[in-house]
Amino acid sequence: MTRTCAKPGCDRAAVATLAYAYAEGVVWLEDLAPEAHPMVHDMCRMHADTVRVPMGWELRDVRDQGHGGPARLDLIGA
Ligand SMILES: [Zn+2]
């Protein structure tokens, strides 16, 4: 299954997943999650690299850094 970028008008293949942890004011940018989830947004590389977070939010880019841990979706109560 191929997923595409969630940005309107963008049909590139998704390579990253953007997750908003509202309680913490943190936006997680991760390697593409194995399954689509309503709380996250799939992003192509271009849009993942140029993502902007709302004022006062913190962006944590944890893509492909070798931690090998599970996705952090648990932090958003998913
Ligand atoms: Zn895109």
XYZ file of C-alpha atoms and ligand atoms in Angstrom:
79
model
C 0.000 0.000 0.000
C 1.355 3.348 -0.964
C 0.396 6.416 0.962
C 0.709 9.883 -0.379
C 1.419 13.234 1.180
C -1.448 14.782 3.136
C -0.744 18.272 1.830
C -3.491 19.463 -0.493
C -2.400 19.265 -4.080
C 0.606 17.115 -3.303
C 0.645 13.561 -4.609
C 4.196 12.578 -3.727
C 4.801 9.371 -1.809
C 4.743 9.825 1.938
C 8.046 9.178 3.700
C 7.376 10.674 7.113
C 4.601 10.974 9.656
C 3.686 14.151 11.469
C 1.992 13.765 14.841
C 0.647 16.546 17.025
C 0.962 16.011 20.761
C -1.515 18.668 21.771
C -1.064 18.266 25.515
C 2.656 18.913 25.209
C 2.707 21.402 22.398
C 5.075 19.188 20.474
C 5.019 18.124 16.861
C 6.737 14.813 16.234
C 8.229 14.199 12.833
C 8.919 10.513 12.433
C 9.675 7.944 9.830
C 6.501 6.893 8.094
C 4.245 5.070 10.507
C 3.366 1.517 9.477
C -0.318 2.307 9.439
C -2.278 5.409 8.673
C -3.886 6.987 11.697
C -6.470 9.762 11.942
C -4.330 11.688 14.410
C -1.269 11.854 12.208
C -0.441 13.227 8.806
C 1.684 11.531 6.194
C 4.194 13.814 4.525
C 6.423 13.551 1.506
C 10.074 14.358 2.033
C 9.794 17.881 0.731
C 6.908 18.812 2.974
C 8.404 16.962 5.944
C 11.590 18.959 5.536
C 9.743 22.239 5.341
C 7.101 21.636 7.973
C 6.222 24.579 10.158
C 4.764 24.236 13.607
C 2.298 26.610 15.232
C 3.589 29.483 17.324
C 4.783 28.214 20.669
C 5.049 24.619 19.512
C 8.230 22.614 19.392
C 9.221 20.448 16.453
C 11.022 17.227 17.300
C 12.427 15.557 14.229
C 13.181 11.970 15.173
C 13.416 10.538 11.710
C 15.895 7.805 10.994
C 18.256 8.402 13.866
C 18.892 4.801 14.685
C 17.007 4.588 17.957
C 14.931 1.733 16.606
C 12.204 2.414 19.101
C 8.509 2.217 18.456
C 6.595 5.110 17.045
C 5.707 7.669 19.642
C 2.021 7.598 18.937
C 1.421 6.606 22.532
C 2.333 10.138 23.525
C -0.747 11.476 21.812
C -3.013 8.982 23.461
C -3.581 7.007 20.311
Zn 3.964 16.796 0.002
